[in-house]
Every structure is written in structure tokens, then in C-alpha cells.
Coordinates of C-alpha atoms in Angstrom, one line a residue:
M294 CA -147.4 100.3 42.3
K295 CA -147.3 101.2 45.9
R296 CA -146.3 97.4 46.6
I297 CA -143.3 97.5 44.5
S298 CA -142.1 101.1 46.2
I299 CA -142.2 99.3 49.4
V300 CA -140.0 96.5 48.4
I301 CA -137.7 98.8 46.6
L302 CA -137.1 100.8 49.9
L303 CA -136.6 97.7 51.7
I304 CA -134.0 96.7 49.9
I305 CA -132.6 99.7 49.8
C306 CA -132.7 99.7 53.7
F307 CA -131.0 96.4 53.6
F308 CA -128.2 96.9 51.5
N309 CA -127.4 100.6 53.4
K310 CA -127.5 98.5 56.4
A311 CA -125.1 96.0 55.3
S312 CA -122.9 98.3 53.9
F313 CA -122.8 100.3 57.4
S314 CA -122.3 97.3 59.1
Q315 CA -119.1 96.5 57.2
N316 CA -117.8 100.0 57.7
I317 CA -117.9 99.3 62.0
P318 CA -114.3 97.3 62.8
S319 CA -114.9 94.6 65.0
Y320 CA -112.9 94.7 68.2
K321 CA -111.1 92.4 70.1
W322 CA -111.5 92.4 73.9
Y323 CA -108.7 92.0 76.7
D324 CA -109.3 91.3 80.2
P325 CA -106.6 92.1 82.5
V326 CA -107.7 89.5 85.1
K327 CA -107.3 86.6 82.6
A328 CA -103.7 87.8 81.1
D329 CA -101.2 85.2 81.1
F330 CA -99.0 87.0 83.7
P331 CA -99.9 89.7 86.4
V332 CA -100.6 93.2 84.9
I333 CA -102.6 95.1 87.6
E334 CA -100.0 97.6 88.9
G335 CA -100.4 99.1 92.3
Q336 CA -100.5 96.4 94.4
G337 CA -98.3 94.6 97.0
W338 CA -99.7 91.1 96.6
S339 CA -100.7 91.0 93.3
K340 CA -100.9 87.2 93.5
E341 CA -102.8 86.8 96.2
T342 CA -105.7 88.9 95.7
A343 CA -109.3 87.5 95.7
S344 CA -110.9 88.8 92.7
G345 CA -107.8 90.4 90.7
Y346 CA -108.9 94.2 91.6
E347 CA -108.0 94.0 95.4
R348 CA -105.5 95.9 97.4
F349 CA -104.9 93.5 99.9
P350 CA -104.3 89.8 99.8
A351 CA -107.3 87.7 100.8
R352 CA -105.9 86.8 104.0
A353 CA -105.8 90.3 105.4
E354 CA -109.1 90.0 105.9
K355 CA -108.9 87.8 109.2
T356 CA -106.7 90.9 110.7
L357 CA -107.7 93.9 109.3
N358 CA -110.6 96.3 110.7
P359 CA -113.7 95.5 108.9
N360 CA -114.0 99.0 107.4
V361 CA -110.1 99.0 106.1
W362 CA -111.0 95.7 104.5
N363 CA -114.5 97.0 102.7
I364 CA -112.4 100.1 101.4
S365 CA -109.6 97.9 100.2
H366 CA -112.1 96.4 97.6
S367 CA -112.1 99.7 95.6
S368 CA -109.2 100.1 93.1
A369 CA -107.6 103.2 94.0
G370 CA -104.0 103.7 92.7
L371 CA -104.5 100.5 90.8
Y372 CA -103.6 100.9 86.7
I373 CA -102.7 98.7 83.9
K374 CA -99.7 99.1 81.4
F375 CA -100.4 98.3 77.9
K376 CA -99.0 98.6 74.1
T377 CA -101.1 99.4 71.1
D378 CA -101.0 100.8 67.9
A379 CA -104.8 101.4 67.9
Q380 CA -106.2 104.6 67.2
N381 CA -109.5 103.8 69.1
L382 CA -110.0 102.1 72.2
V383 CA -113.0 101.0 74.2
I384 CA -112.9 100.2 77.9
R385 CA -116.1 98.8 79.2
Y386 CA -116.6 97.5 82.9
K387 CA -119.1 97.2 85.8
V388 CA -118.5 98.3 89.6
K389 CA -120.3 97.4 92.4
G390 CA -121.2 101.1 94.1
D391 CA -122.8 104.2 93.5
F392 CA -121.5 106.0 90.2
A393 CA -120.9 109.0 92.3
M394 CA -120.7 111.1 95.8
W395 CA -122.0 114.0 96.9
H396 CA -118.7 116.1 96.7
M397 CA -117.1 113.8 94.3
P398 CA -118.1 113.3 90.5
A399 CA -118.5 110.2 88.9
T400 CA -115.9 110.6 86.5
G401 CA -113.4 110.7 90.0
V402 CA -115.6 108.0 91.9
S403 CA -116.5 105.5 89.0
G404 CA -114.5 106.6 85.8
V405 CA -110.9 105.5 84.2
D406 CA -108.2 107.8 82.9
L407 CA -106.2 106.9 79.7
Y408 CA -102.5 108.2 79.4
A409 CA -99.6 107.4 76.9
L410 CA -95.8 108.0 76.7
D411 CA -94.8 109.7 73.4
P412 CA -91.2 108.2 71.8
N413 CA -89.5 111.1 73.9
G414 CA -90.8 110.1 77.1
K415 CA -93.6 112.9 77.3
W416 CA -96.9 112.0 78.9
C417 CA -100.1 112.6 77.0
Q418 CA -103.7 112.0 77.9
A419 CA -106.4 110.9 76.1
P420 CA -109.8 112.5 76.5
G421 CA -112.7 110.0 76.3
S422 CA -116.5 110.1 75.9
F423 CA -118.1 108.2 78.0
S424 CA -121.3 106.4 79.1
F425 CA -122.5 105.6 83.0
K426 CA -125.2 102.9 82.6
D427 CA -125.3 99.4 84.0
T428 CA -122.1 99.0 82.2
I429 CA -119.7 102.0 81.8
T430 CA -118.2 102.7 78.5
Y431 CA -115.5 104.8 78.0
K432 CA -114.6 105.4 73.9
F433 CA -111.3 107.2 73.0
S434 CA -110.9 107.7 69.1
N435 CA -108.6 109.1 66.7
I436 CA -105.7 108.4 68.8
K437 CA -102.1 110.2 67.6
V438 CA -99.4 109.8 70.1
S439 CA -96.4 110.7 67.6
A440 CA -96.2 111.9 64.1
A441 CA -92.8 111.0 64.0
F442 CA -93.5 107.3 64.2
P443 CA -96.5 106.1 62.4
G444 CA -97.6 102.7 63.0
R445 CA -96.1 102.1 66.2
S446 CA -97.0 100.7 69.5
Y447 CA -96.9 103.0 72.5
E448 CA -97.4 102.4 76.1
Y449 CA -100.4 103.5 77.8
R450 CA -101.3 103.7 81.2
L451 CA -105.2 103.1 82.5
F452 CA -105.9 104.7 86.0
L453 CA -108.7 102.9 87.4
P454 CA -111.7 103.9 89.7
L455 CA -110.6 105.7 92.8
Y456 CA -114.0 105.2 95.3
N457 CA -115.8 102.3 93.4
S458 CA -114.9 98.4 93.0
L459 CA -114.6 96.6 89.8
S460 CA -116.8 93.5 89.0
W461 CA -115.0 93.3 85.6
L462 CA -112.9 95.2 82.8
E463 CA -112.3 94.8 79.3
I464 CA -110.2 96.9 77.0
G465 CA -111.2 96.8 73.4
V466 CA -109.0 97.6 70.1
P467 CA -110.1 96.9 66.5
S468 CA -109.2 93.4 65.3
S469 CA -106.8 94.7 62.8
S470 CA -104.5 96.2 65.8
A471 CA -101.7 94.8 68.1
F472 CA -102.6 95.0 71.8
N473 CA -100.1 93.3 74.5
F474 CA -100.1 94.1 78.4
M475 CA -96.7 95.1 79.6
P476 CA -95.4 93.1 82.7
L477 CA -95.6 94.6 86.4
S478 CA -92.4 97.1 86.9
K479 CA -89.3 95.2 88.6
E480 CA -88.5 98.8 90.8
K481 CA -89.1 99.2 94.0
P482 CA -92.6 101.0 95.1
V483 CA -93.4 104.0 96.8
L484 CA -96.1 102.8 99.5
V485 CA -98.5 105.1 100.6
Y486 CA -100.7 105.0 103.8
G487 CA -103.1 107.3 104.0
T488 CA -106.9 108.8 104.4
S489 CA -109.5 109.7 102.0
I490 CA -107.0 112.1 100.0
A491 CA -104.8 109.6 99.4
Q492 CA -107.5 107.2 98.3
G493 CA -108.4 110.2 95.9
A494 CA -110.9 112.4 97.1
C495 CA -112.0 114.6 95.5
A496 CA -110.1 114.6 92.0
S497 CA -112.1 114.9 89.1
R498 CA -110.6 111.8 87.1
P499 CA -108.6 108.9 88.4
G500 CA -105.6 110.4 86.8
L501 CA -105.6 113.8 88.7
A502 CA -105.3 112.1 92.4
W503 CA -102.0 113.1 94.0
T504 CA -100.7 109.4 93.8
S505 CA -101.3 109.3 90.1
I506 CA -99.6 112.3 89.2
L507 CA -96.7 111.5 91.7
E508 CA -96.7 108.0 89.8
R509 CA -96.3 109.2 86.7
A510 CA -94.0 112.0 87.7
L511 CA -91.3 109.5 89.1
D512 CA -92.5 106.8 86.5
R513 CA -92.0 104.2 89.6
P514 CA -94.6 101.9 90.9
L515 CA -96.9 103.5 93.6
I516 CA -99.2 101.5 95.9
N517 CA -102.2 103.3 97.3
L518 CA -103.4 102.3 100.9
G519 CA -105.4 105.4 101.3
F520 CA -108.5 104.7 103.2
S521 CA -111.6 106.9 103.4
G522 CA -112.1 107.7 107.1
S523 CA -109.6 104.9 108.2
G524 CA -105.9 105.8 107.9
L525 CA -105.4 105.7 111.4
L526 CA -101.9 103.7 111.7
E527 CA -103.5 100.7 112.6
K528 CA -100.8 97.9 113.4
S529 CA -102.7 95.4 111.0
V530 CA -102.1 98.1 108.2
I531 CA -98.4 98.8 109.0
D532 CA -97.6 94.8 109.6
L533 CA -98.8 94.3 105.8
M534 CA -96.6 97.1 104.7
A535 CA -93.6 95.6 106.2
E536 CA -94.1 92.8 103.9
V537 CA -93.3 94.9 101.0
D538 CA -89.9 96.2 100.2
A539 CA -90.6 99.5 99.2
K540 CA -88.3 102.4 97.6
I541 CA -89.9 104.7 100.6
Y542 CA -92.7 104.0 103.2
V543 CA -95.1 107.4 103.5
L544 CA -97.5 107.8 106.5
D545 CA -99.8 110.3 105.7
C546 CA -102.4 109.8 108.3
M547 CA -102.7 112.8 110.3
P548 CA -106.1 114.0 108.7
N549 CA -107.8 111.0 110.4
M550 CA -105.7 111.2 113.8
A551 CA -107.7 114.1 115.4
S552 CA -109.9 112.1 117.5
F553 CA -107.2 110.3 119.4
S554 CA -105.5 111.6 122.3
D555 CA -101.8 113.2 122.0
Q556 CA -100.4 110.1 123.6
E557 CA -102.2 107.6 121.5
I558 CA -101.1 109.9 118.3
E559 CA -97.5 109.3 119.4
T560 CA -97.7 105.8 120.2
R561 CA -99.1 104.7 116.9
L562 CA -96.3 106.8 115.3
S563 CA -93.8 105.3 117.4
V564 CA -95.3 101.7 116.8
S565 CA -95.2 102.2 113.0
I566 CA -92.0 103.3 112.2
Q567 CA -90.7 101.1 114.8
T568 CA -92.4 98.1 112.9
L569 CA -91.2 99.2 109.5
K570 CA -87.7 99.7 110.7
E571 CA -87.4 95.9 112.3
K572 CA -88.0 94.7 108.7
H573 CA -86.3 97.5 106.7
P574 CA -83.9 99.6 108.4
L575 CA -82.6 101.2 105.3
V576 CA -85.8 102.1 103.5
P577 CA -86.6 105.9 104.4
I578 CA -90.2 106.9 106.1
L579 CA -91.9 110.0 105.3
L580 CA -94.0 111.3 107.7
V581 CA -96.4 113.9 106.3
E582 CA -98.5 117.0 108.1
H583 CA -102.2 117.7 107.7
S584 CA -102.5 119.8 104.7
G585 CA -105.3 121.7 106.0
G586 CA -102.9 123.0 108.8
N587 CA -101.3 125.5 107.1
A588 CA -104.0 126.4 104.4
D589 CA -104.1 130.5 104.2
G590 CA -107.4 131.8 104.0
L591 CA -109.8 129.3 105.3
L592 CA -112.3 130.9 107.8
D593 CA -113.2 128.0 110.0
T594 CA -110.9 128.4 113.2
G595 CA -112.4 125.3 114.8
R596 CA -111.0 123.3 111.8
N597 CA -107.8 125.3 111.4
A598 CA -107.0 124.7 115.6
G599 CA -107.7 120.8 115.3
Y600 CA -105.7 120.5 112.0
G601 CA -102.8 122.8 113.7
H602 CA -103.0 120.6 116.8
V603 CA -102.3 117.0 115.1
N604 CA -99.4 118.6 113.3
K605 CA -97.9 119.8 116.6
I606 CA -98.4 116.3 117.9
L607 CA -96.5 114.8 114.6
G608 CA -93.8 117.7 115.0
Q609 CA -93.0 116.5 118.6
A610 CA -92.9 112.9 117.9
Y611 CA -90.8 113.1 114.9
S612 CA -88.4 115.5 117.1
K613 CA -88.3 112.6 119.7
L614 CA -87.8 109.8 117.2
M615 CA -84.9 111.7 115.8
A616 CA -83.4 112.6 119.1
A617 CA -83.3 108.9 119.9
G618 CA -81.4 108.3 116.8
T619 CA -84.0 107.1 114.4
K620 CA -82.3 106.9 110.9
G621 CA -83.8 107.8 107.5
L622 CA -87.0 109.5 108.8
Y623 CA -88.2 112.8 107.1
L624 CA -91.0 115.0 107.6
L625 CA -93.1 116.7 104.8
A626 CA -94.8 120.3 106.5
G627 CA -98.2 120.9 105.5
K628 CA -96.7 124.5 104.5
E629 CA -94.7 122.5 101.6
I630 CA -97.9 121.5 100.1
G631 CA -99.1 125.1 100.4
F632 CA -102.8 125.0 100.6
D633 CA -105.0 127.9 100.1
I634 CA -108.4 128.8 99.6
N635 CA -108.5 127.4 95.9
S636 CA -107.2 124.0 97.4
T637 CA -110.2 121.9 98.2
V638 CA -113.7 120.8 97.7
D639 CA -114.7 121.3 101.2
G640 CA -112.1 122.8 103.3
L641 CA -110.6 119.2 103.8
H642 CA -110.3 117.3 100.6
P643 CA -108.3 118.7 97.6
N644 CA -109.9 119.5 94.4
D645 CA -107.7 118.9 91.1
I646 CA -105.6 122.1 92.1
G647 CA -104.9 121.0 95.5
M648 CA -104.0 117.4 94.1
E649 CA -101.7 119.2 92.1
Q650 CA -100.3 120.9 95.2
Y651 CA -100.0 117.8 97.0
A652 CA -98.0 116.0 94.1
V653 CA -95.7 118.9 93.5
A654 CA -95.0 118.8 97.1
Y655 CA -94.2 115.1 97.4
E656 CA -92.1 114.8 94.3
K657 CA -89.8 117.3 95.6
A658 CA -89.7 115.8 99.0
I659 CA -89.1 112.2 97.7
R660 CA -86.8 112.8 95.1
T661 CA -84.5 114.4 97.5
I662 CA -85.1 111.6 100.0
I663 CA -83.8 108.8 97.4
N664 CA -81.3 110.8 95.6
E665 CA -83.3 111.5 92.3
P666 CA -82.9 115.0 91.7
T667 CA -83.7 117.0 88.4
G668 CA -83.1 119.9 87.0
S669 CA -84.2 122.8 84.7
Y670 CA -82.5 121.2 81.3
S671 CA -84.0 118.5 79.2
T672 CA -80.8 116.6 80.3
T673 CA -81.3 116.7 83.8
R674 CA -84.9 115.7 83.7
P675 CA -85.1 111.8 83.5
V676 CA -87.4 110.1 81.2
V677 CA -88.0 106.9 79.1
Q678 CA -87.6 106.9 75.5
S679 CA -89.3 104.4 72.9
R680 CA -87.3 106.2 69.5
D681 CA -85.5 102.9 68.7
G682 CA -87.6 100.4 66.5
Y683 CA -85.3 97.3 66.8
Y684 CA -85.9 96.8 70.8
D685 CA -88.3 97.0 73.4
W686 CA -86.8 99.8 76.1
R687 CA -88.8 98.7 79.0
N688 CA -88.3 94.9 78.1
R689 CA -84.2 95.6 78.2
H690 CA -84.4 97.9 81.2
N691 CA -86.2 94.7 83.0
E692 CA -83.6 92.5 81.8
I693 CA -80.8 94.3 83.2
L694 CA -82.3 94.6 86.4
S695 CA -82.6 90.9 86.4
L696 CA -79.3 90.1 85.4
V697 CA -77.7 92.3 88.2
K698 CA -79.5 90.3 90.8
T699 CA -78.3 87.0 89.5
G700 CA -74.8 88.1 88.8
A701 CA -73.1 91.3 90.0
P702 CA -71.0 92.9 86.8
K703 CA -67.6 93.8 87.5
I704 CA -67.6 96.5 85.0
V705 CA -70.6 98.5 83.6
F706 CA -70.9 100.3 79.9
L707 CA -73.7 103.0 80.0
G708 CA -74.6 104.6 76.5
N709 CA -76.7 104.5 73.4
S710 CA -76.5 102.4 70.2
I711 CA -73.1 103.0 69.9
L712 CA -72.5 100.4 72.9
N713 CA -76.0 98.4 72.6
Y714 CA -75.4 97.1 69.1
W715 CA -71.3 96.7 69.9
G716 CA -71.9 93.0 71.2
G717 CA -72.1 91.6 75.0
E718 CA -74.6 90.8 77.3
P719 CA -77.6 91.6 77.8
K720 CA -77.9 90.7 74.0
A721 CA -79.0 93.2 71.5
P722 CA -80.9 92.6 68.2
L723 CA -78.1 93.8 66.4
A724 CA -74.0 93.0 67.0
R725 CA -71.8 95.1 64.8
G726 CA -68.7 94.1 66.7
A727 CA -69.5 90.6 68.5
E728 CA -65.9 89.6 67.7
S729 CA -63.9 92.2 69.2
W730 CA -66.2 92.3 72.1
D731 CA -66.0 88.5 72.8
K732 CA -62.3 88.6 72.4
Y733 CA -61.5 91.8 74.8
L734 CA -64.4 93.1 76.8
G735 CA -66.1 89.6 77.8
P736 CA -63.1 88.0 79.4
L737 CA -63.0 91.3 81.5
G738 CA -66.8 90.8 82.7
V739 CA -67.8 93.7 81.1
K740 CA -71.8 94.1 80.6
N741 CA -73.7 96.2 78.0
F742 CA -76.0 98.7 79.6
G743 CA -76.3 100.4 76.1
F744 CA -79.7 101.4 74.8
G745 CA -80.1 102.2 71.4
W746 CA -81.3 106.0 70.7
D747 CA -80.6 106.8 74.6
Q748 CA -79.8 110.5 75.4
V749 CA -78.5 111.6 78.6
E750 CA -81.8 112.1 80.2
N751 CA -82.8 108.4 79.5
V752 CA -79.7 106.9 80.7
L753 CA -80.1 109.3 84.0
W754 CA -83.7 107.5 84.5
R755 CA -82.4 104.0 84.2
V756 CA -79.6 105.0 86.7
Y757 CA -82.4 106.4 89.1
H758 CA -84.3 103.0 88.2
E759 CA -82.1 100.6 89.8
E760 CA -79.9 99.8 86.8
I761 CA -76.7 100.0 89.0
D762 CA -78.2 99.3 92.4
G763 CA -77.5 96.3 95.0
F764 CA -74.1 95.2 93.9
K765 CA -70.6 96.6 93.7
A766 CA -68.6 97.4 90.5
D767 CA -65.0 97.6 89.8
K768 CA -65.8 100.5 86.7
V769 CA -68.6 102.3 85.2
M770 CA -67.8 103.7 81.8
I771 CA -70.3 106.4 80.8
M772 CA -70.5 107.4 77.0
I773 CA -73.2 109.2 76.0
G774 CA -74.6 112.4 74.6
T775 CA -74.2 112.1 71.0
N776 CA -78.0 112.0 70.4
N777 CA -78.4 115.1 72.3
L778 CA -76.3 117.1 69.7
S779 CA -79.0 117.9 67.6
A780 CA -81.6 119.4 70.3
C781 CA -79.1 120.5 73.0
N782 CA -76.1 123.2 73.2
D783 CA -72.5 121.9 75.0
Q784 CA -73.9 123.5 78.3
E785 CA -77.1 121.6 78.4
I786 CA -75.1 118.2 77.5
A787 CA -72.4 119.0 80.2
E788 CA -74.8 119.7 82.9
G789 CA -76.7 116.5 81.9
L790 CA -73.8 114.6 82.1
K791 CA -72.9 116.3 85.7
M792 CA -75.9 114.9 87.2
L793 CA -75.5 111.7 85.8
V794 CA -72.1 111.3 87.0
Q795 CA -73.3 112.4 90.7
A796 CA -76.0 109.6 90.1
V797 CA -73.7 107.0 89.4
K798 CA -71.1 107.9 92.3
K799 CA -73.9 107.8 94.9
R800 CA -75.0 104.3 93.8
Q801 CA -71.5 103.1 92.9
P802 CA -69.3 105.1 95.6
E803 CA -66.2 102.4 95.3
A804 CA -66.2 102.1 91.6
E805 CA -63.7 104.2 89.3
I806 CA -65.8 106.3 86.9
L807 CA -64.7 106.5 83.3
L808 CA -66.3 109.7 81.6
S809 CA -65.9 109.0 77.8
G810 CA -65.9 111.8 75.1
L811 CA -68.2 111.4 72.7
L812 CA -67.1 109.3 69.4
P813 CA -66.5 111.6 66.3
R814 CA -69.4 111.4 63.8
R815 CA -69.4 112.5 60.0
A816 CA -70.1 116.3 59.4
M817 CA -69.8 116.8 63.4
E818 CA -66.0 116.4 64.1
S819 CA -65.6 120.1 65.2
R820 CA -68.6 120.5 67.4
I821 CA -67.6 117.0 69.4
K822 CA -63.9 117.9 69.4
V823 CA -64.9 121.2 71.4
L824 CA -67.7 119.2 73.2
N825 CA -65.1 116.7 74.2
K826 CA -62.9 119.5 76.2
V827 CA -65.8 120.6 78.1
I828 CA -66.4 117.0 79.3
A829 CA -62.8 116.4 80.1
K830 CA -63.0 119.5 82.3
L831 CA -66.0 118.0 83.6
A832 CA -64.4 115.1 84.7
A833 CA -61.5 116.6 86.6
Q834 CA -64.2 118.7 88.4
T835 CA -66.3 116.0 89.3
K836 CA -62.8 113.9 90.3
V837 CA -63.8 111.0 87.8
G838 CA -61.4 109.6 85.1
F839 CA -61.8 110.8 81.6
I840 CA -60.9 108.9 78.3
D841 CA -61.3 109.9 74.9
P842 CA -60.9 106.6 72.5
G843 CA -62.6 108.4 69.5
K844 CA -59.7 110.0 68.6
L845 CA -58.5 106.8 67.2
L846 CA -61.6 106.8 64.6
L847 CA -60.4 110.3 62.9
D848 CA -58.1 110.7 59.9
H849 CA -55.1 112.8 59.1
T850 CA -57.5 115.8 58.3
G851 CA -59.5 115.7 61.6
K852 CA -62.6 113.9 59.7
I853 CA -63.9 110.4 60.6
N854 CA -62.0 107.7 58.7
E855 CA -65.1 106.1 56.8
S856 CA -63.6 102.8 56.3
L857 CA -64.1 102.6 60.5
F858 CA -67.6 103.4 60.3
G859 CA -70.8 101.8 58.9
D860 CA -73.1 104.7 58.7
G861 CA -70.9 107.9 59.6
L862 CA -72.0 107.3 63.1
H863 CA -71.5 103.5 64.6
P864 CA -68.3 102.0 64.1
N865 CA -68.0 99.0 62.0
E866 CA -66.2 95.6 63.3
V867 CA -62.7 97.0 62.3
G868 CA -63.6 100.1 64.5
Y869 CA -64.8 98.2 67.4
Q870 CA -61.6 96.3 67.1
K871 CA -59.5 99.9 67.5
L872 CA -62.1 100.8 70.6
A873 CA -61.3 97.5 72.4
V874 CA -58.1 97.5 72.1
A875 CA -57.7 101.1 73.3
L876 CA -60.1 100.7 76.1
V877 CA -58.5 97.1 77.5
P878 CA -55.8 99.3 79.4
Y879 CA -58.1 101.3 81.2
L880 CA -60.2 98.5 82.1
K881 CA -57.6 96.4 83.4
K882 CA -56.2 99.1 85.8

């Protein structure tokens, strides 16, 4: 009887184990290094690295200071973009060095950090459970980016360890889930050369390093050349920096320069700036004071004097260069960073509070320099979006960046799905008015930069991110705002349009700008009529042209002519025909 009971118990255990195993989903694993195209962001030389997770090309070993070369193997500032609909993810990897430092936790030195963008371009962070063993494992569970669009794949950004080197890394999702690496961004990067502070000491996790916060805030590629103890304005590093066509160069090396003579500091600054300007005369350079030189409340007078001295030398060098006529040179003062007694781990390296202070100061300075201002309204804060399920927003943006480099558009239309799904190039998945576009607009050289579901702030992001840079257009038409009607009042829409017009004028100073009133839409005709008067007034104030072609789509009662619309918002082929005929005279002027 006892033997029979044991057999029964074993059978029960076997079936329970089998049932439990069936409930554990199988995972599919993806290696960024083995992807079909480069996917590791934050590198200036992605095709030349030795192992995949390097910050310099392999050839740089011959010219770099050995200490810089060794530190460059750490993955500080590197990140990977991918899309998935998975609700559970696992990141597993192996590092080559110690997990932690005496003043910086393992989660910052050797950890990873996962962020996602919701459909409206808002950043979200996924807290993970982690295990630091021979193979480090991060598990992210029960992820829900948005309830509005269930089942969608969303964009994720995985930030890699700040102070360790990777041997290998894999991203795992359930086998039934979709997963795709995203290609590298085509925009010009922010290129930072600095010290241990720029490398990331002492953030509690990679996403809280100031460079990571800044990268998300600008949503622009950022290359982190921060080297612990070795941000010394060395010529070998500057020469490599000059190989990168950056949006802006940042030189934040003062914390490591205190041991040099005043003359040596000035010489290194002068040579560095001259080298970069010779290769890229139009690219701005931002010099940065030592943040500790203005920290309020620190009691170590020796440190304070040393920090203050290098800042004084930097200020003198900056003044001399400006007096000599150097163009595109800027200075970020330590007082703008605003360190206080809560900002650091050790009086020098920022904690998470200090990292945020750094990032805020940098964003403010860089936005001013590269002409990407923001405002208090949602319409004046540039963001991406993924609300439209018909197409990939980022891919369309990249397609436009490629298009403008191969052929300069004569006329550009900026807008939402009303333009996007009309017709023309770049092609969209839908074309509701292709016949009229091909007949009237195509021959005039019009390019369609409309994006389905875009709002004013999304077009602002696209203008900031180089869609109308690098060529001279004859005309730019702006027709945007209808998707803001449900969430914004007229003033908010007008303020966003004002910032957008100013951004277009800055990038296309010789183009004629046409600001269009919104097309009428079912049940909102009266509000749009009032708003269009506001837009007309804005056009006059900003000295751009105004057009209101939507009047042609109304009936005698002031309501939309339903025969000209497919859904009460988007015109049909007949409606688009009327619009095209009305626009041609303005476009031919």
C-alpha cells in the first residue's frame, strides 16, 4: 500500500510539473550585434567597432591615450531602440568588470534601463527586477504602455551600463510577441566630450545619467565621450570628434583640468576649438564650466577655490576667442547648472538630483543654440507620436530625411492625414486623391510631408529634426491643427502655430510660407470658422501668407458638403480636386 501511494504521488508530481511547464511561455532571443543592420545608438563609428559595444573605432587604439582607450570600452551612452508588443521582456547579458564602485551602485555601473514612448510621445519607464550574477538578468513584467491602442508595438529605448563593458547581450520576448530592432537615427547627434561626470558617475541607473536624460528630452542622437579621469581635451580625441558631423559639440572637461597650468588649459581649449571649426565651421561649440565652482553651501574651501580657478581660466579663454572673432562659440556657466548641497555624492560627482540639474541646464542652453525652443502649452513642446496604425511614423520621418538629401523639394506641404493620404511622394499606405495630386500638384514639384494623426507639436518636432534642412524651397505650406481641436483651445493652437511658423522661417528664410486655415469638419464648422480668423491674424502678425481653401468644401448653410468628404474629415477625390484647383494659383506665384 505504501509503495502504491508513492507511485501515485510521483505521477501527480510529474503531471503538475508538466502542467506548470506548459504555462511558462517560451522566449525568443535577439542579439543587437547580430542584427541585419546597425542598431546600437550613441556611436559615431558604428561600422568600425571591434566588438559592437565600443565607443571608438578599432583604429583609434593606435592614437589614443591608453587610459582613454581602455575606458572607451565601457558602454556609457549607448542605447538600443526596438519595437515590440510584448508585455514581458527579459534582458540578459555579461559584463567584464566589477558590478559596482564604492560611490556608485551596481544598477548604475552595470545595470540597464528601459524606457518606452506612449502613442502621444510621452516617456514612460519600466521598472525591472534584476539579478546580478555571472549572467546579469533584468525582467520587465506586466508592461502596458497604453490602454488606448491595445496590441500595438511600441518604441522602447534600452540604455546600457555606464561603467562596465559588455561581453554579450540578448533581449528576450515571448515567442508569440512581435519584435523588431529600429534603425539608427538619421539626425545629426549631440557630441559630448567630458569627464567621469559625462560618463555617468554617479547616477543610480543608466537612464538617469544627464546625457541620457538630455537625449530623451531632445529626442536626438547623443554620443557620450565621457572618460573617468581622462577628459583632458586631448588632441587625439578632438581629431576623432572632428570626423563626426554633429549638431553641436560639447566640451565639458574643466573638472579634470585643474592640474594643468593656466597656459596649458588655454592652449588646449584653443587648439580643440580650432580643430573642430576647421572641419565644421558652422557647427556650434558649447564650453561648460565646472559645476562645482558655483555649488552653494559646500564647506571645502580648497575644492571651491580649485573649481573656481579653472572656471576663471575658461572664461578668459572664451573671451579671447570671442574677441578674435570666433563664430558659433557658447559658454554654459556653472551657476546655470545650479548645484547645491543636495546635488552630489562626494562634492564632485552628481547624484540623481545633480544629474537632473545638469540635464535641465544643458537642454535650455542647447535648445537656444540650435533654435529649438519650447513653450508652456502642449502645442509648443515638440514630441513624436504613434497614434496612426496605418504607417510607421519614425520610418516616414527617416524616408523624408533621405528624400531631401537626394533631391531638393521645390514646394513642401506640412500637415496631417488630410495631406498624408492625398497622394504624392513620399508615398503613403492610402491615397484618397491621387488623381488630383498627380494632375495638379506633382508637376509643380510638391512633396507631401503630411503625417497621419499629427498635431501641431508633432510637426514642430519634425521641423526641428531636419525635415526642411539643407535645401532651399520656393514655398512651404502649413496645414495643421485639426487633431488638436479636442484637447486644446484656440489660443493653445495659435501659440503652437506661431512657434511652428517661426521654426520654418528660421530654416527656410527665403521660402514663401503659406499658413492655411483648417479644413471644415463635420459638427465643428462654427469653431473652425472662428479659429481660422485667429490663424489669419497670426499669419499677418508673423508676415506670412494666409489661405483658406476649406471654404470651398462648405454648402450654402455653412456646413460641410458631405458629397466632398469620405468621413466628415478627409475629403474624397472630388473634394481633393477642388482643393488642388484652389491651391495651384498660390503655388505658381
